[in-house]
Tab-separated table of C-alpha atoms and ligand atoms in Angstrom:
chain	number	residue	atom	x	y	z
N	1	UNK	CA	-38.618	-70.459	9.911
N	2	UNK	CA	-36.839	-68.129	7.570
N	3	UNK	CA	-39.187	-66.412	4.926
N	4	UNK	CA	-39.194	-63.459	2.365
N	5	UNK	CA	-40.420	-60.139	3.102
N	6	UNK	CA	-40.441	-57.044	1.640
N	7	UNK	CA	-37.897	-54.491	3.501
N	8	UNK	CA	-39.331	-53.358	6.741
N	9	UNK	CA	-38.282	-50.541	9.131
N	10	UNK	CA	-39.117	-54.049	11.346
N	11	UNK	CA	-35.360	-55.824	10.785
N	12	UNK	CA	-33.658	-52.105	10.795
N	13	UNK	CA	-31.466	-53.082	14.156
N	14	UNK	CA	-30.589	-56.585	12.509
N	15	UNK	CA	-29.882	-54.704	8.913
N	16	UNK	CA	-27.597	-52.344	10.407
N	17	UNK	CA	-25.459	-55.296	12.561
N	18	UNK	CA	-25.215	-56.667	9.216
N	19	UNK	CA	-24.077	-53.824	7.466
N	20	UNK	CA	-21.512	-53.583	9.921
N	21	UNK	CA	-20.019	-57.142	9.497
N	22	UNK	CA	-16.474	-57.794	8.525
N	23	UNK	CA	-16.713	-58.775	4.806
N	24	UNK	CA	-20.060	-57.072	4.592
N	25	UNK	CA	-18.873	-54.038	2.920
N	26	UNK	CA	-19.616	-54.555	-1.018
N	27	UNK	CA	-23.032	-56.447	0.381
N	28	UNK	CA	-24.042	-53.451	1.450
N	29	UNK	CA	-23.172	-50.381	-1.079
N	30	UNK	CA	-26.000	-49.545	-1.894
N	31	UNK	CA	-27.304	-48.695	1.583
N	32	UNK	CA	-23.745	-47.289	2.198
N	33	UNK	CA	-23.997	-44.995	-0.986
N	34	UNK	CA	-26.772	-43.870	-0.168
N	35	UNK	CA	-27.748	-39.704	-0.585
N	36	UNK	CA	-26.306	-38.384	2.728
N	37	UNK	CA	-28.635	-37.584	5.354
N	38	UNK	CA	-31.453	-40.480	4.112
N	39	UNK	CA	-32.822	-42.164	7.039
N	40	UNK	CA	-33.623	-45.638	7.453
N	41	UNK	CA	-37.462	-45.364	6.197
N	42	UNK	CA	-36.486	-43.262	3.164
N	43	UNK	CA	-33.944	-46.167	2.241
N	44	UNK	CA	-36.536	-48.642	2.861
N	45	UNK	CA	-38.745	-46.565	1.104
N	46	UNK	CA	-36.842	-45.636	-1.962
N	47	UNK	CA	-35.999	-49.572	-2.513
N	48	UNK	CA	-39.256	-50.625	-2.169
N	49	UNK	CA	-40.717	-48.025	-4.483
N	50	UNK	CA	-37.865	-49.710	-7.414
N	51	UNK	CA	-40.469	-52.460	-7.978
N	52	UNK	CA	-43.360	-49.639	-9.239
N	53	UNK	CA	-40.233	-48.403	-11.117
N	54	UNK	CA	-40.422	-45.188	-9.417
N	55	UNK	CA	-36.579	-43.096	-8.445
N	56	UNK	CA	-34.329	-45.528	-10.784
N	57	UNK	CA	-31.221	-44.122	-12.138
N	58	UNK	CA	-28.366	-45.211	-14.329
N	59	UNK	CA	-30.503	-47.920	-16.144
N	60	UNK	CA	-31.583	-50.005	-13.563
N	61	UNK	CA	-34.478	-51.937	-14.497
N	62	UNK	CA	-37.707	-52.543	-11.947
N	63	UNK	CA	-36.794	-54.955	-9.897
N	64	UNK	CA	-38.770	-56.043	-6.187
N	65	UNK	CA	-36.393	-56.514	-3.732
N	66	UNK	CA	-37.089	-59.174	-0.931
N	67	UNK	CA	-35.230	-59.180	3.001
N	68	UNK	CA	-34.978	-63.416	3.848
N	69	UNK	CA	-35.356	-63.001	7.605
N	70	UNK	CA	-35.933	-65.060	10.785
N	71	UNK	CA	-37.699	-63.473	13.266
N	72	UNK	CA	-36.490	-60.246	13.289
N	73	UNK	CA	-33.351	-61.186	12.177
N	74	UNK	CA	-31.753	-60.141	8.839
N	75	UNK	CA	-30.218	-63.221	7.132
N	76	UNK	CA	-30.183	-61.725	3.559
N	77	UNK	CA	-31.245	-59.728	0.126
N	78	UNK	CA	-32.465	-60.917	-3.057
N	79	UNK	CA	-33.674	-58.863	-5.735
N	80	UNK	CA	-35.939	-60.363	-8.417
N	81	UNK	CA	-35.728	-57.836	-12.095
N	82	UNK	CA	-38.929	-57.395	-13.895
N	83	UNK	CA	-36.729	-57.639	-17.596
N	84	UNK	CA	-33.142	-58.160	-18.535
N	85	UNK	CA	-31.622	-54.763	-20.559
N	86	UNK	CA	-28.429	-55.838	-22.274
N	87	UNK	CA	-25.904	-55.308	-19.539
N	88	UNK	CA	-28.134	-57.878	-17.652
N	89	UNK	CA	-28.719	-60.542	-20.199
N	90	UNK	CA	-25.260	-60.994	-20.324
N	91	UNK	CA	-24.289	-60.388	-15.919
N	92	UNK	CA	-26.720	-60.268	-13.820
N	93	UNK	CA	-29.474	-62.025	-14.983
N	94	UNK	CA	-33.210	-61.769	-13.377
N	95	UNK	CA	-32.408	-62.487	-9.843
N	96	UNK	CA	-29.322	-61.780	-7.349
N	97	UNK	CA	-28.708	-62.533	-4.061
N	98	UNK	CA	-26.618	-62.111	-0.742
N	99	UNK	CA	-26.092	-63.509	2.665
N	100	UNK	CA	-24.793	-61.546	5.278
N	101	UNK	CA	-21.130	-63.171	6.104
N	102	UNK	CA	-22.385	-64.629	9.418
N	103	UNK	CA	-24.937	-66.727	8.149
N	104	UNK	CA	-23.324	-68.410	5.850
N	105	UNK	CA	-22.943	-71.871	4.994
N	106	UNK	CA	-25.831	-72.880	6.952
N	107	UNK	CA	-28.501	-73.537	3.637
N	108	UNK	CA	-29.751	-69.584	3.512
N	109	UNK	CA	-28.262	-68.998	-0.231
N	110	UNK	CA	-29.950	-72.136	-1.459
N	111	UNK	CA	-33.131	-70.924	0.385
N	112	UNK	CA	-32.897	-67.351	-0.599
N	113	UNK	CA	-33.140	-68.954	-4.393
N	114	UNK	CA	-35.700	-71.128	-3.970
N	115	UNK	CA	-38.160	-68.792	-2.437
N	116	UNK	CA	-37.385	-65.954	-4.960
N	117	UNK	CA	-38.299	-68.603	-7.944
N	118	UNK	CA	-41.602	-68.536	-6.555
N	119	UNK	CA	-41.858	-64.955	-6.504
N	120	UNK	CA	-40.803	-64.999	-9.863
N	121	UNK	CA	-43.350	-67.031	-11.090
N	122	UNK	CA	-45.947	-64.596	-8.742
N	123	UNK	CA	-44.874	-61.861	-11.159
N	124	UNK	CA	-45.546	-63.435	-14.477
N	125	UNK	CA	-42.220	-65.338	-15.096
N	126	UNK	CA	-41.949	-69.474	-16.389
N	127	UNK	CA	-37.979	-68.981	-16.981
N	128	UNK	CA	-35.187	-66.849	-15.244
N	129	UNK	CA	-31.480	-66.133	-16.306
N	130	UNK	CA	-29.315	-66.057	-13.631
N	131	UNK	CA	-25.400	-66.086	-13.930
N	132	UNK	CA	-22.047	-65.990	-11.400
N	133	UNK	CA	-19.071	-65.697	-11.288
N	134	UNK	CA	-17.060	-68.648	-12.068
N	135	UNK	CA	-15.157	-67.938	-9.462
N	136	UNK	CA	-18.322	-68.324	-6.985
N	137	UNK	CA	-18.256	-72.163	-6.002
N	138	UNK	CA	-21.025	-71.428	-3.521
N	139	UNK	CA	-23.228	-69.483	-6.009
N	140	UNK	CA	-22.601	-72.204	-9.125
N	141	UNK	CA	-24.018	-75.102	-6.552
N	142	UNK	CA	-27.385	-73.185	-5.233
N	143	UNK	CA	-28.227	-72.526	-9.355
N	144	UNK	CA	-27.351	-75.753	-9.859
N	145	UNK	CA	-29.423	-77.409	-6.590
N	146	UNK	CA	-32.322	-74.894	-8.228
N	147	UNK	CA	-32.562	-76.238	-11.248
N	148	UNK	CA	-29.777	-74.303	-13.037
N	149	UNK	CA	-29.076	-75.807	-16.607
N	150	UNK	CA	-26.051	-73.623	-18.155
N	151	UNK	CA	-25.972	-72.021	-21.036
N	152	UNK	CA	-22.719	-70.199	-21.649
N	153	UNK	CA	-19.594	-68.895	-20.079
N	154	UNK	CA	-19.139	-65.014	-21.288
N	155	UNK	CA	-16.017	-62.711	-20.608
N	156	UNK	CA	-17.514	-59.355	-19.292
N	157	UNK	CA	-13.952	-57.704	-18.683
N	158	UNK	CA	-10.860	-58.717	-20.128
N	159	UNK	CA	-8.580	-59.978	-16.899
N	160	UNK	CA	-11.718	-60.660	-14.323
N	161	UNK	CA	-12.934	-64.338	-13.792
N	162	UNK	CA	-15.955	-64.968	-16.835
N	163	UNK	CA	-19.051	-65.059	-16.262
N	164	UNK	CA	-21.877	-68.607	-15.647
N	165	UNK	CA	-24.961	-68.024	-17.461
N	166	UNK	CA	-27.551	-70.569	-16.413
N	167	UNK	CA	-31.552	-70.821	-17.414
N	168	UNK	CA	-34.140	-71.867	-14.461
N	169	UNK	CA	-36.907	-72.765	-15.615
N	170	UNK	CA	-39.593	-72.323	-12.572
N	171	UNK	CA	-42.457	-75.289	-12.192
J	201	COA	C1	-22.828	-67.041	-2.498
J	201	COA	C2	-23.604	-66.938	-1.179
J	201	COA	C3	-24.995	-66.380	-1.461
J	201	COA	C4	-23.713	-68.358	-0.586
J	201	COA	O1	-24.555	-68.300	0.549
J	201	COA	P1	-24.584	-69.465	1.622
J	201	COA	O2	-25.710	-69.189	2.535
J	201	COA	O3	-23.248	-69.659	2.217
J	201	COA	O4	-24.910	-70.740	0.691
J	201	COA	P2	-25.369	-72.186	1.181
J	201	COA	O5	-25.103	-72.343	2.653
J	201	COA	O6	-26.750	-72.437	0.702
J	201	COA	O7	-24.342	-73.100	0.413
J	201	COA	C5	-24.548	-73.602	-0.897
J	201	COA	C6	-23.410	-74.526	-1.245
J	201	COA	O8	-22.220	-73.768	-1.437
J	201	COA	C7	-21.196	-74.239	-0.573
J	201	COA	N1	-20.423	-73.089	-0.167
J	201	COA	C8	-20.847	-72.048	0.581
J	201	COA	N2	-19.847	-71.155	0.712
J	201	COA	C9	-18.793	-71.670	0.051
J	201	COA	C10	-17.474	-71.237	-0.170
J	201	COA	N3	-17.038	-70.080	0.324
J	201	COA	N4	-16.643	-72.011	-0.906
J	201	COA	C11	-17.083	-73.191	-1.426
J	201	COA	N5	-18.330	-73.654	-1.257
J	201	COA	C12	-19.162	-72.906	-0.530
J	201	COA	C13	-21.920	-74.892	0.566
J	201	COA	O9	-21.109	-75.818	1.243
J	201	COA	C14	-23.074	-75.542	-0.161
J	201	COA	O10	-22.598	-76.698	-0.786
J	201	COA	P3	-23.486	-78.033	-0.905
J	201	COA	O11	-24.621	-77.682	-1.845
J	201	COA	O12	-22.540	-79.026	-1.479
J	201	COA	O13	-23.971	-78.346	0.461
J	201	COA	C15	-22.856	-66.050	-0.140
J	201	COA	O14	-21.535	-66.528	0.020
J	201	COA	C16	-22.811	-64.575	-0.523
J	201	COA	O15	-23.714	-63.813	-0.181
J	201	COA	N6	-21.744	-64.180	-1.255
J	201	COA	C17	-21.577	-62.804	-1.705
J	201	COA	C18	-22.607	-62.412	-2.736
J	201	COA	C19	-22.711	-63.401	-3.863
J	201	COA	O16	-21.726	-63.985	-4.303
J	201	COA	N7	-23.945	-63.560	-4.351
J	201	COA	C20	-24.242	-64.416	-5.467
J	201	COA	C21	-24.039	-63.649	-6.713
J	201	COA	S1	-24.291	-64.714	-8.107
């Protein structure tokens, strides 16, 4: 059964078949911008430490990142934010998530929601914001299957699709 976890040198084969899938390449830039020479267990490391707010530049808020896996098998990446500054409140929101291209369409993004509600609620929070594209079909049905109720529609740069704020509020 597919569950969170918190990044493990555990899925590092899985993580780096992922990295390597075709359409996987913006998934993955963090990992791939990553300070040259940083081994796997620094980069597992350094995003695990995010969540004690420890090494964060340009910004970023605390935030806990979670691996949804299957075995040992890396399915996907959802990061829950401890506050919204004002570049989130209005894209971004409290939680975003991926799937890695060949798992898709099989339930995972709807899953990978659900289970980071709960952790959500483990770290203090009743209500989250999250928002899409509204471009992202796939992404406006697992808010909505989660309870999404939206809000508003903002433009974040002139020319680019808007952006879908929605409210969850977790039970
Ligand atoms: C968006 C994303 C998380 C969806 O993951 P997923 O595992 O394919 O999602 P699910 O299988 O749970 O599908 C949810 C719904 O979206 C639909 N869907 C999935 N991909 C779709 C697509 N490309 N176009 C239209 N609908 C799509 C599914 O059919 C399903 O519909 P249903 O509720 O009517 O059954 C994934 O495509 C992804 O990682 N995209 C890149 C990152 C991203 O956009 N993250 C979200 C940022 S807000």
């Amino acid at each position: 059964m597919a569950r969170l976890v918190r990044p493990s040198n555990r899925y590092k084969k899985s993580f780096l078949e992922a990295v390597e899938e075709p359409g996987a390449q913006q998934l993955f830039a963090r990992f791939r911008g990553r300070p040259e020479g940083e081994s796997f267990p620094a980069y597992v490391r350094r995003i695990r430490s995010y969540s004690k707010g420890v090494s964060l530049k340009n910004g970023l808020v605390p935030e806990t990142t979670y691996w949804l896996v299957e075995g040992d098998i890396y399915i996907g990446r959802v990061s829950v934010r401890h506050k919204l500054n004002r570049s989130l409140q209005k894209k971004g929101g409290h939680i975003g998530y991926d799937i890695r291209p060949s798992k898709r369409r099989c339930g995972y993004g709807r899953l990978i929601l659900k289970l980071s509600l709960r952790k959500a609620k483990e770290l203090g929070f009743s209500r989250v914001l999250i928002t899409c594209l509204s471009t992202n079909i796939a992404s406006q049905k697992i808010i909505k299957a989660n309870g999404g109720v939206f809000k508003s529609e903002v433009c974040t740069q002139k020319g680019k699709p808007t952006t879908y704020r929605y409210w969850v509020d977790i039970k």
